[in-house]
Coordinates of C-alpha atoms in Angstrom, one line a residue:
X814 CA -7.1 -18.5 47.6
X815 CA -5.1 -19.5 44.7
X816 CA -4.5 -17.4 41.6
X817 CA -6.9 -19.2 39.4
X818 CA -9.3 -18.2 41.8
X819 CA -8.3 -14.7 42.7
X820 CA -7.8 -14.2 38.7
X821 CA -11.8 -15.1 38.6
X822 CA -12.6 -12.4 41.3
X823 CA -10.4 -10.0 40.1
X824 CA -12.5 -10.9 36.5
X825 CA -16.0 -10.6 38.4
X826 CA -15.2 -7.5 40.5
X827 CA -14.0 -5.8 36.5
X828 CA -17.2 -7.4 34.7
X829 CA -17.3 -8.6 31.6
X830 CA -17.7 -7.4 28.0
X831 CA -20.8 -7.0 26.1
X832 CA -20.4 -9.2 23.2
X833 CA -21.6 -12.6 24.1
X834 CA -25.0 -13.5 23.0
X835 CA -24.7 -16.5 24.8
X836 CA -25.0 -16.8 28.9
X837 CA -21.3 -16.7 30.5
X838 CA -20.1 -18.3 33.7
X839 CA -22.6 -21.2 33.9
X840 CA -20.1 -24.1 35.1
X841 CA -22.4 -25.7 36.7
X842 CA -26.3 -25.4 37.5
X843 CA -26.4 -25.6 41.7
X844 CA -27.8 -22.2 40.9
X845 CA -30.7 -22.5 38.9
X846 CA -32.7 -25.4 41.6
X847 CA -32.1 -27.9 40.0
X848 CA -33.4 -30.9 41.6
X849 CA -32.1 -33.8 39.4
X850 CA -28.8 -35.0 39.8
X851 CA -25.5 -36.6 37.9
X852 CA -22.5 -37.6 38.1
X853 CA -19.2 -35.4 37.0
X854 CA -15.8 -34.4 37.5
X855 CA -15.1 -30.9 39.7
X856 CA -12.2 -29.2 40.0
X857 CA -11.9 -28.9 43.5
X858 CA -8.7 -25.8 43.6
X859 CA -5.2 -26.8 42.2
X860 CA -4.0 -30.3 42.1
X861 CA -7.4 -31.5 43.2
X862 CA -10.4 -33.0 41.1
X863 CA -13.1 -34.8 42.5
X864 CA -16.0 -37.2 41.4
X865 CA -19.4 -36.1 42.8
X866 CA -22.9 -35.8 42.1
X867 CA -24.2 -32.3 40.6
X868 CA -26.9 -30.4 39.0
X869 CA -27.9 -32.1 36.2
X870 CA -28.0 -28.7 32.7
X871 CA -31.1 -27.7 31.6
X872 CA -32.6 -25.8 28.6
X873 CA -31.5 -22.2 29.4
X874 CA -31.4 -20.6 26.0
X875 CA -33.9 -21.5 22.6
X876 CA -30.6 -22.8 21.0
X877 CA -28.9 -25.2 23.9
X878 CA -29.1 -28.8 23.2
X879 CA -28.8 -31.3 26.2
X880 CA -26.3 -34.0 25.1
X881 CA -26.8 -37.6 27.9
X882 CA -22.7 -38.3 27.6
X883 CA -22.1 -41.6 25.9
X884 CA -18.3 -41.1 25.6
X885 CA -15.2 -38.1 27.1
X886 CA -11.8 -38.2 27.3
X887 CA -9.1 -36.1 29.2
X888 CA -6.4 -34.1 27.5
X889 CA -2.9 -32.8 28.6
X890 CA -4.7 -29.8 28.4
X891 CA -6.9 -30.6 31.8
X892 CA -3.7 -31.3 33.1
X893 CA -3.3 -27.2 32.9
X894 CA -6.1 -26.8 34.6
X895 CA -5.5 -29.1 37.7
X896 CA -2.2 -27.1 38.1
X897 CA -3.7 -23.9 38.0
X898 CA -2.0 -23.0 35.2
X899 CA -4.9 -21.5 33.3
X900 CA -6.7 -18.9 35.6
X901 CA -9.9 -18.2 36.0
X902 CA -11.0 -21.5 37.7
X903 CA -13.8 -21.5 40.3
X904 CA -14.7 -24.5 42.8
X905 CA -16.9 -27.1 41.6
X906 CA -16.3 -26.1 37.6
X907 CA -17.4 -29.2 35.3
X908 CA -14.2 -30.0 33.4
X909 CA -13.9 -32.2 30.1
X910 CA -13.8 -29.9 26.2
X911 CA -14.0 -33.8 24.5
X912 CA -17.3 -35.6 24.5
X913 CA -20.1 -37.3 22.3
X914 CA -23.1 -38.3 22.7
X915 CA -27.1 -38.5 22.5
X916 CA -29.3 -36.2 22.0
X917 CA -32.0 -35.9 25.1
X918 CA -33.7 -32.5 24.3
X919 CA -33.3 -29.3 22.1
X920 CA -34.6 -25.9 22.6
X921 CA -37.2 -24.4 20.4
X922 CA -35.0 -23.1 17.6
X923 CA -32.6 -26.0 17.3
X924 CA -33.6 -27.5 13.6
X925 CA -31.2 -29.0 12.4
X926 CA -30.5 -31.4 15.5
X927 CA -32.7 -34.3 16.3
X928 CA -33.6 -36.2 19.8
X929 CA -32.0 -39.7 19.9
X930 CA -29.5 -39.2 17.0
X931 CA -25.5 -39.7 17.9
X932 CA -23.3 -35.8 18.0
X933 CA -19.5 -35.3 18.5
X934 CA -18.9 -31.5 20.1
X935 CA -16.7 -29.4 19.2
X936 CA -14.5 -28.4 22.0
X937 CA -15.0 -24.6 21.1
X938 CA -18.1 -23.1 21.4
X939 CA -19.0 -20.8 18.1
X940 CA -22.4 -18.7 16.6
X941 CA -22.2 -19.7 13.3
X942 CA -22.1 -16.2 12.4
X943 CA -20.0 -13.4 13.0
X944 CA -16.5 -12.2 11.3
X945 CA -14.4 -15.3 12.7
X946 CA -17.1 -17.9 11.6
X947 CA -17.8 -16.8 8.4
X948 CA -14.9 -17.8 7.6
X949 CA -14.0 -21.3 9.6
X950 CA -12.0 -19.9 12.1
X951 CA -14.2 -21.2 14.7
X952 CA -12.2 -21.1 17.6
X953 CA -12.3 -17.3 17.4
X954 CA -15.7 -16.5 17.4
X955 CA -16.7 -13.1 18.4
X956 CA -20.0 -14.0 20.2
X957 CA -19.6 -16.3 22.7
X958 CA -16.8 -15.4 25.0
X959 CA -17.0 -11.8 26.7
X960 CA -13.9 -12.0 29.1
X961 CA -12.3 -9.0 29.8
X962 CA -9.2 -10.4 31.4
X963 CA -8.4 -12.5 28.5
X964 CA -9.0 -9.5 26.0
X965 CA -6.5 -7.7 28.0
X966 CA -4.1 -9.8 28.1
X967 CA -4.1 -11.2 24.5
X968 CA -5.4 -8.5 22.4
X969 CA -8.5 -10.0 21.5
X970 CA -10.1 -13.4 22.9
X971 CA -10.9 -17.1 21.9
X972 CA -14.5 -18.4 21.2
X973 CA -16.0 -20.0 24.8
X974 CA -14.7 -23.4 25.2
X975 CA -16.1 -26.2 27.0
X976 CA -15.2 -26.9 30.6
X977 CA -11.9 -24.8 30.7
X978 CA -12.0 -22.2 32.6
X979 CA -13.9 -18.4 33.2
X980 CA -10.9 -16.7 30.9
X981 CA -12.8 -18.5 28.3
X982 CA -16.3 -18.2 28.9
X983 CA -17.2 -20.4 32.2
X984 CA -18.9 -23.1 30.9
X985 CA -19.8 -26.7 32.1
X986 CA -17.9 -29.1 30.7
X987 CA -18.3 -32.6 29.1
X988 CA -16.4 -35.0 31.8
X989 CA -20.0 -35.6 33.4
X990 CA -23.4 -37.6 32.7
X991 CA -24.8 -34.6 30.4
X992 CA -24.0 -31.8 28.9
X993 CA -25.5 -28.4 28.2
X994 CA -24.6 -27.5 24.5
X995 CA -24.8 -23.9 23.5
X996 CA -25.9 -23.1 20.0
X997 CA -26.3 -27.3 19.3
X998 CA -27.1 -27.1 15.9
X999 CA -23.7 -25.5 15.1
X1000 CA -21.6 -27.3 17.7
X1001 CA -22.4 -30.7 17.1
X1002 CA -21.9 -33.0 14.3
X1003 CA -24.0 -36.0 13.9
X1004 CA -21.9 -39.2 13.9
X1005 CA -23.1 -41.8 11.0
X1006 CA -23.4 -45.5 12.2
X1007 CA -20.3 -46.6 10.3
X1008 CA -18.2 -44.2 13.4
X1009 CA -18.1 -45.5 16.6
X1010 CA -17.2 -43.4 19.4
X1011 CA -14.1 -44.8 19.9
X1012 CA -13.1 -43.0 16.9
X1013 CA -15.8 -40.5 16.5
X1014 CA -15.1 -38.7 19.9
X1015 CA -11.8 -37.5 18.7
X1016 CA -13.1 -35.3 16.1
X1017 CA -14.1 -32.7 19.2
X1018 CA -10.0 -31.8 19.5
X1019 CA -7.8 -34.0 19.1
X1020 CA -7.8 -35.1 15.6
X1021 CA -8.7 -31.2 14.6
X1022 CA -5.7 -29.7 16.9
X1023 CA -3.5 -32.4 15.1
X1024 CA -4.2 -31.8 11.5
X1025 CA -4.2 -28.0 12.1
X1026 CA -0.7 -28.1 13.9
X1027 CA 0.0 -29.8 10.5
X1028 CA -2.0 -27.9 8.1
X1029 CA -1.0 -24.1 9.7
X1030 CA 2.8 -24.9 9.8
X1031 CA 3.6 -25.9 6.6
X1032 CA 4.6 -29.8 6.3
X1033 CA 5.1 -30.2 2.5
X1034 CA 6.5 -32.9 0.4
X1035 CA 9.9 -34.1 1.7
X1036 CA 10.1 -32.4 4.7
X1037 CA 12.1 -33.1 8.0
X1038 CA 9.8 -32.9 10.6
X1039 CA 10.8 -32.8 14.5
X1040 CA 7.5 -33.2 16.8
X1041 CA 8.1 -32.1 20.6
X1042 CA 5.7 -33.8 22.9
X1043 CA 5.3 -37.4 22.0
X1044 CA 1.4 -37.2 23.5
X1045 CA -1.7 -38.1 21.6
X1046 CA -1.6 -34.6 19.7
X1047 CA 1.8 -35.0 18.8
X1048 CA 1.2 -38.6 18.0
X1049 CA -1.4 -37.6 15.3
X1050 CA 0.4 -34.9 14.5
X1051 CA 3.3 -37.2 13.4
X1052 CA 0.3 -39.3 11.6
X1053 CA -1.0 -36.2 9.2
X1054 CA 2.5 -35.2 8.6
X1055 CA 3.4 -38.4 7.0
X1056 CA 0.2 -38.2 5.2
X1057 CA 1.3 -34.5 3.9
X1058 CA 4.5 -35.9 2.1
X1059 CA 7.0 -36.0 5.7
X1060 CA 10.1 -37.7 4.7
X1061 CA 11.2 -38.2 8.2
X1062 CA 9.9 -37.3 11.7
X1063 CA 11.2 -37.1 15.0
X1064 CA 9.8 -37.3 17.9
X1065 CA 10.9 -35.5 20.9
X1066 CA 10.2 -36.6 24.6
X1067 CA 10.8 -38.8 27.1
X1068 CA 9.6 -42.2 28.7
X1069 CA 7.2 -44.2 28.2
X1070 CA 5.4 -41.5 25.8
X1071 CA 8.3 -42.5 23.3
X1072 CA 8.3 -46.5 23.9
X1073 CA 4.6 -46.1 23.4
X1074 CA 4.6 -44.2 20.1
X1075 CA 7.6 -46.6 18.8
X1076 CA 4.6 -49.7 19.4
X1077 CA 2.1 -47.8 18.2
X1078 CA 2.6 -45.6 15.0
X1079 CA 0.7 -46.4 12.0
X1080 CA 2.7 -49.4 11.2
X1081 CA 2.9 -48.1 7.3
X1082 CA 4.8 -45.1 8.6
X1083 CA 7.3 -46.7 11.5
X1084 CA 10.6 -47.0 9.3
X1085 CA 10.4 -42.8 8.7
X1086 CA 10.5 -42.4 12.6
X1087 CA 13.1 -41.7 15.1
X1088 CA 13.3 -40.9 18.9
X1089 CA 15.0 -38.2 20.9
X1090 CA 14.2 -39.0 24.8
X1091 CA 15.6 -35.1 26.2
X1092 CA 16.7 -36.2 29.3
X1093 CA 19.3 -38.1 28.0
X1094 CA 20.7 -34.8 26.8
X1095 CA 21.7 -31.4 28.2
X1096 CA 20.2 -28.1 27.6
X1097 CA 21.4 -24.3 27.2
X1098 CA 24.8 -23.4 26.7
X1099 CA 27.0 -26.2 26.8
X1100 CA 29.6 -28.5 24.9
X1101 CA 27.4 -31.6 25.8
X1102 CA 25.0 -33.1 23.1
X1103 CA 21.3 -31.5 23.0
X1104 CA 18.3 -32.0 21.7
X1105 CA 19.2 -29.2 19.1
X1106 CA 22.7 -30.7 18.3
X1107 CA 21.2 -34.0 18.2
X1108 CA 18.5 -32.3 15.7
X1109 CA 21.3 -30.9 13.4
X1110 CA 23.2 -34.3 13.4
X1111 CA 19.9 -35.7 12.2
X1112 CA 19.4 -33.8 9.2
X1113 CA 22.8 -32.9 7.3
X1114 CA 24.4 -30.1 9.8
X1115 CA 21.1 -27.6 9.3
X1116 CA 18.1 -29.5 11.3
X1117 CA 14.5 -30.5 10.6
X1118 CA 12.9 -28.4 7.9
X1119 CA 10.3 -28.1 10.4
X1120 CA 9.3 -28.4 14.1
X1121 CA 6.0 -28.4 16.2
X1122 CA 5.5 -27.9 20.0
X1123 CA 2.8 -30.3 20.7
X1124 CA 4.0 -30.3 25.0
X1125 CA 3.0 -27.3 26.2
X1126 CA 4.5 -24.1 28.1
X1127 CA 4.5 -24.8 31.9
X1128 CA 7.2 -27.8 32.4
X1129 CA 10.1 -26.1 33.2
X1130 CA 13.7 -28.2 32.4
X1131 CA 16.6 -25.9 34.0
X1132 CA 16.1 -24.0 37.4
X1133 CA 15.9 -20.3 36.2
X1134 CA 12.5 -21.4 34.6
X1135 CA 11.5 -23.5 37.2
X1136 CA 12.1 -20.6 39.6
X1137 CA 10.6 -17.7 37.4
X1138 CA 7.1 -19.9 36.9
X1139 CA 7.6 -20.4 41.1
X1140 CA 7.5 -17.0 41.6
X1141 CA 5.5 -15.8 39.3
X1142 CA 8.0 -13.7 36.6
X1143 CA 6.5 -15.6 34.2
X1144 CA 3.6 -17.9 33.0
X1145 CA 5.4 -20.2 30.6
X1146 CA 9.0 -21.4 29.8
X1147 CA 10.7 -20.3 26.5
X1148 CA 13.0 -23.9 26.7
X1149 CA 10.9 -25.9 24.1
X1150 CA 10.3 -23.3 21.3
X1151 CA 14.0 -21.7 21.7
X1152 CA 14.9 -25.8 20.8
X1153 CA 12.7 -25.5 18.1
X1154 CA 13.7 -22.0 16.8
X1155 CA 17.6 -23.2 17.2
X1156 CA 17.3 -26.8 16.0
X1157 CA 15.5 -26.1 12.5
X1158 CA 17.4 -25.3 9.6
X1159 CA 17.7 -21.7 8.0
X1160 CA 14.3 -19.7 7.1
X1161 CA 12.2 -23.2 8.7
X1162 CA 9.2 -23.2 10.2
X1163 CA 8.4 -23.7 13.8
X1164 CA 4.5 -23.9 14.7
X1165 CA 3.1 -24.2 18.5
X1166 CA 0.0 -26.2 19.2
X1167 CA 0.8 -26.8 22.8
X1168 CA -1.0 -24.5 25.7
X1169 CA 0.9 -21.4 26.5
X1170 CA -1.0 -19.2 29.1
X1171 CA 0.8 -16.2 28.9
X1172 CA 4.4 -14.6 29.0
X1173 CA 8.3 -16.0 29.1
X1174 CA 11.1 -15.3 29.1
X1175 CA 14.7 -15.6 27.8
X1176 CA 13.5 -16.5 24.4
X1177 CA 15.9 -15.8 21.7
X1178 CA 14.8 -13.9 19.4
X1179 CA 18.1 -13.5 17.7
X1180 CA 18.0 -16.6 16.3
X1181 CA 14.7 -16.0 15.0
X1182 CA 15.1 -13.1 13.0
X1183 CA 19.5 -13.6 12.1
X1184 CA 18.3 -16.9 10.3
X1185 CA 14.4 -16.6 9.0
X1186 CA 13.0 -18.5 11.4
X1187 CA 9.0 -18.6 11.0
X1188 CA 7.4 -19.2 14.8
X1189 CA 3.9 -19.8 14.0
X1190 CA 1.3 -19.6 16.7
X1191 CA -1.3 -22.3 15.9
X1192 CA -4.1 -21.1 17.8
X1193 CA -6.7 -22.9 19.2
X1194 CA -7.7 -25.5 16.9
X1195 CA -11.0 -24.2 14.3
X1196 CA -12.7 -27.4 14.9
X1197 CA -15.5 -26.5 12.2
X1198 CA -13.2 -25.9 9.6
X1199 CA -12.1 -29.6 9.3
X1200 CA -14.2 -31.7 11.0
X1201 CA -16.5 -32.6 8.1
X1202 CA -13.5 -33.7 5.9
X1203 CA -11.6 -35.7 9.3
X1204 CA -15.4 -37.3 9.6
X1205 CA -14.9 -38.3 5.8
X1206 CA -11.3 -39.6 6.8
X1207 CA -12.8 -41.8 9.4
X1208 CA -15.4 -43.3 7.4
X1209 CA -13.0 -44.4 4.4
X1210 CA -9.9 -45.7 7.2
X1211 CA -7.4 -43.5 6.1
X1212 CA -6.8 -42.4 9.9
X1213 CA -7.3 -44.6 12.7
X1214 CA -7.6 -43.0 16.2
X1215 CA -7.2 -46.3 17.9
X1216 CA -3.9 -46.1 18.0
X1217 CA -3.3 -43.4 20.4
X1218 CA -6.2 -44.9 22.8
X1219 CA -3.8 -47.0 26.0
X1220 CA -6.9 -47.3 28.5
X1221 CA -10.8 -47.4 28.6
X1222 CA -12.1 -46.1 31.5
X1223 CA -15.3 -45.4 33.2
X1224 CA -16.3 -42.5 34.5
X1225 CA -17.0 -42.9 38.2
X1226 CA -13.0 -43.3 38.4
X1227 CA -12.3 -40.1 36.3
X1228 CA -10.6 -38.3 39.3
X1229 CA -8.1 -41.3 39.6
X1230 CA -7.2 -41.3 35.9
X1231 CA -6.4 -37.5 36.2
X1232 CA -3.6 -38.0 38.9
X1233 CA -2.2 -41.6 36.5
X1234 CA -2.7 -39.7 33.6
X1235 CA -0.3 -36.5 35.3
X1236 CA 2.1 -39.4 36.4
X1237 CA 2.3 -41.0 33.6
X1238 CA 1.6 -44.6 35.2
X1239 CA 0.4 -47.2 33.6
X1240 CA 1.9 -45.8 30.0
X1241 CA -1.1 -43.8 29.9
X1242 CA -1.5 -42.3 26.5
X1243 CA -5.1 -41.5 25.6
X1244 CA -8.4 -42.9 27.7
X1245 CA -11.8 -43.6 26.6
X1246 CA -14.3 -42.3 29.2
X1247 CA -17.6 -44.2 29.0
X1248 CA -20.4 -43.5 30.9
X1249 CA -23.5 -45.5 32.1
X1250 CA -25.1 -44.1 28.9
X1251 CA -22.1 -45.8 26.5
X1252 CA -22.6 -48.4 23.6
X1253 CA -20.7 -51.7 24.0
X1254 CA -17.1 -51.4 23.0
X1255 CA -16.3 -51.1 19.2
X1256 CA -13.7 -53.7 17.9
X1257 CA -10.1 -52.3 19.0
X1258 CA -11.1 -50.7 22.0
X1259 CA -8.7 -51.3 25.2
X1260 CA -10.4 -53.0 27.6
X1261 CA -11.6 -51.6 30.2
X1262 CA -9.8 -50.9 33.3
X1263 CA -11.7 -50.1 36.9
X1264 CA -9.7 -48.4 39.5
X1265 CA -12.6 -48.6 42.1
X1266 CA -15.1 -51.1 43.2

């Protein structure tokens, strides 16, 4: 049994806390007899994800709304989750945190949600109403995740999340025909007819992880900005920093994420970017050029005035790291945010947006506190807090998601795109999932590409 599994048994054997007011560990409904069917995306155990037919959610609580799935996506965060990265993971979970669609039935307190209208989710799950809510910080919500494990661990936990994992709640996910939606009429946001959901999808992540990574750092007027992980999060992130005042990013990764980015950009912004591509440069102590000598060279002798990890913490570059994740000494490499620490100039700011599960270490924490350096954990995106203004964004052009999307896909090939999307084949930067449910393609969408029969 692998450790995401064990993880989960160790969880169950513990039992959970008794804060949720929502049901936990319902990742999918063979369970409940269910006779009706659909079509979704398992994991399987690690490295493996499958396409199969599955209980189709039901109403299980007065305030779950069923969503039929007219649009998903998959994010380098899944990725995490096919490694067995995050634990906690159970065979035949429903994966996918990004997805819109249409309403097909409420429970009896829903109000504010109506049958037949268009809703983006929002990847976390929230109440509305405790401490955390109150004030927008949906992502923590006190009510709807009751994990011991991940209290343990952390010192507190996240809100429930969609389709990623027991440690934060167990429940199905959104890479699927429907979707059970817990507390609907806070976790959905209607989608007006001028917002397609080529654009409107976005809204449940990756456009809110973005501008936060932005927002919670500190990209003012003027500043350097050096963006590691050129994927669709750091993309956008590169997007909302130019639209904060950035006077020059760069981007920090390697092939194709780079050449794509470079073709891509918001073509207003294109002459204030650079590229970095790491492994055409050495790392550690050495006399060779580095991504954090390169950095320096960039900006006057002192680096960036700041730098956001948008990659994430389980890609090891040198063998000590490669060999501590192996064996289990730790859960994440330090390699990326000891770049950024090192790289920025005196008393900058460093903020990480990218998935780190747990410990590292060999991080230098010299450097941090001899020069000022902030380090910033961004947190799980709170969706709620700026979706309503991104929405507004949308609907006046001032941010176009299109650019990030490479592929339209369909959903009965969603365990194919996984394993292109890990090797990055096909420059694979963003997809469209549509389902059988899905509205003919909005203007700008990729076409769409079949991978079966």
């Amino acid at each position: 049994m692998a450790l995401a599994q064990l993880a989960y048994a160790a969880e169950k054997a513990v039992g959970h806390g008794k804060n949720a007011i929502t049901a936990q560990d319902v990742s999918e409904y063979s369970s409940l007899g269910v006779e009706d069917t659909m079509l979704a995306l398992v994991w399987m155990g690690k490295n493996k994800v499958e396409m199969t037919r599955v209980a189709k959610p039901r109403i299980l609580e007065d305030r779950d709304v069923i969503l039929k799935v007219t649009g998903s996506t998959v994010c380098g965060s899944d990725l995490h989750l096919l490694h067995g990265a995050i634990v906690q993971m159970s065979k035949g979970d429903i994966l996918g945190h990004e997805f819109c669609g249409v309403v097909d039935s409420v429970g009896s307190r829903v109000k504010n949600v109506k049958i037949g209208k268009r809703y983006v989710a929002s990847f976390q799950i929230a109440c509305g109403d405790c401490f955390y809510c109150d004030k927008k910080i949906s992502s923590q919500c006190e009510r709807t995740n009751s994990n011991t494990t991940e209290r343990a661990m952390y010192g507190g936990r996240t809100a429930g999340m969609f389709g990623y994992s027991h440690l934060t709640g167990g429940f199905a996910g959104g890479q699927a025909e429907y979707v059970r939606v817990p507390y609907g009429d806070v976790n959905l946001l209607e989608l007006p007819d001028d917002v397609p959901d080529e654009k409107g999808l976005y809204l449940s992540d990756v456009l809110a992880t973005s501008y936060h990574a932005v927002q919670d750092t500190g990209v003012y007027e003027n500043d350097n900005v050096a963006i590691f992980g050129a994927g669709p999060i750091g993309h956008m992130a590169g997007v909302f920093a130019m639209q904060a005042g950035a006077q020059q990013i760069v981007f920090v990764d390697t092939e194709p994420r780079l050449s794509y980015i470079r073709d891509h950009f918001a073509p207003e912004y294109r002459d204030k970017v650079s590229f970095l591509d790491f492994k055409q440069l050495s790392s550690g102590i050495t006399s060779s050029e580095t991504v954090v000598s390169q950095l320096k060279k960039l900006f006057d002798g002192r680096g960036p005035d700041v730098a956001i990890e948008c990659a994430a913490g389980e890609y090891a570059k040198g063998w000590a790291h490669w060999l501590e994740l192996a064996v289990g000494a730790e859960t994440d490499t330090s390699e990326i945010i000891n770049e950024m620490v090192e790289a920025v100039r005196s008393y900058g700011r460093c903020g990480i947006t990218g998935i780190y599960a747990g410990y590292t270490n060999h991080f230098n924490v010299g450097s941090l506190m001899q020069r000022g350096v902030r380090l910033i954990g961004n947190g799980q995106a709170p969706v709620h807090k700026y979706w309503q203004g991104l929405l507004a964004a949308l609907q006046n052009n001032e941010i176009d998601p299109l650019q990030m999307i490479s592929h339209r896909v369909r959903l009965e090939d969603l365990d194919q795109v996984y394993y292109k999307f890990e090797a990055r084949q096909d420059a694979m930067h963003k997809v469209f999932v549509e389902t059988r449910f899905s509205f003919p393609a909005a203007e700008g969408s990729p076409p769409l590409t079949r991978y079966t029969e």
